[in-house]
Amino acid sequence: MNGKIAPSVMCVDFMNLPATLDAFQKLSIEYLHVDIMDGCFVPNYTLGPDFCRALKDATPIPLDIHLMITEPERKLDWFPFGQGDYVSIHYEATAHPIRALQAIRRRGGKSMLALNPATPIQVLETALDDMDALLLMTVNPGYAGQALIPRTLDKIRAARKFLDERGASHIEIEVDGNVSFENAVKMRAAGADIFVAGSSSVFKKGASLEHNTALLRQAIL
């Protein structure tokens, strides 16, 4: 199965959002990655529940809601999601990651556990039964435009091996951070399945969304 693309909506020109969503639908984009930052877990503020509701009304493309917020299990009800939508919570942001993952599934969403670059994959051991996907940050979360942390490529490879050895081959691996055309090839070879596309690929300046998406598709075959 080929890799899937989840463009980061944070990188969209909001003045042209409807046209961009139409283009993504025509390009068969699999997910829309929505970064939610609270200024506490990460040093930045971004999108919120109202924006997610607007996206749900504007497009049939499933959402990939990335909650970079503290105590996400207390705030899930703020966000609209359901069948087919991914919701990721950070292991580092809560004392109750399994509770949060289970709550996402009860709502009909697909649960994803996110790990920062410095968090070891061994923390996944007791959460595998409650996960549909794993999000590996390949930069420190909070800002677009950062450079890839090289050793995260080894972490992708180790995570794929970790999951496969535990009978969890169905758990997809999403990667987020400097997913350039060049890095995407390496990430795919390491075992990544879903690629959060931002300013270094789909939204790279100097070319159209159509051209950039085709290049990224080729990189993640």
C-alpha angles and dihedrals in degrees: 000000000000123000121268129232126226109181114209106244088203087075096053122110096244092205086066099035098125092053091047092052090050090051092050091052091052089048091054093239107187102212142004110228110217116192114210112190125177103193088244109068088035127019096248142069121223138148129351148196095287091055090051090051090051091051092050089054095044103049142022091219109117117249126240101202112196109198108202090174137115119259094004092179088071093052106042092103089064091067131072113228138135145145111008097010121118120218119189126197125188119247088215094053100064143038088217109051094152091052090053094047091050091049091054091054093048088058090053096255128127112252123229128182116210126208128197117228094262096048112100119234091233089082087074093070098097097033101057095098090057098046131091094177144005123227114206116195110218091188130034106276123251110064140049122232099045125143121254116264097232098214091060087078087065088047091056090052092047092048093052090051091046092053096043093050090054096051092257100119089132091068108100122219118224121193125206127186133062093354093176122168089260096045092045090063090055093043091051091050089051092055109271118151107180123043124203102215121205142143095331096056129006093022096037110141122245098043139063127263088246094054094044093046091052090052092050092047089055091050095054102043 
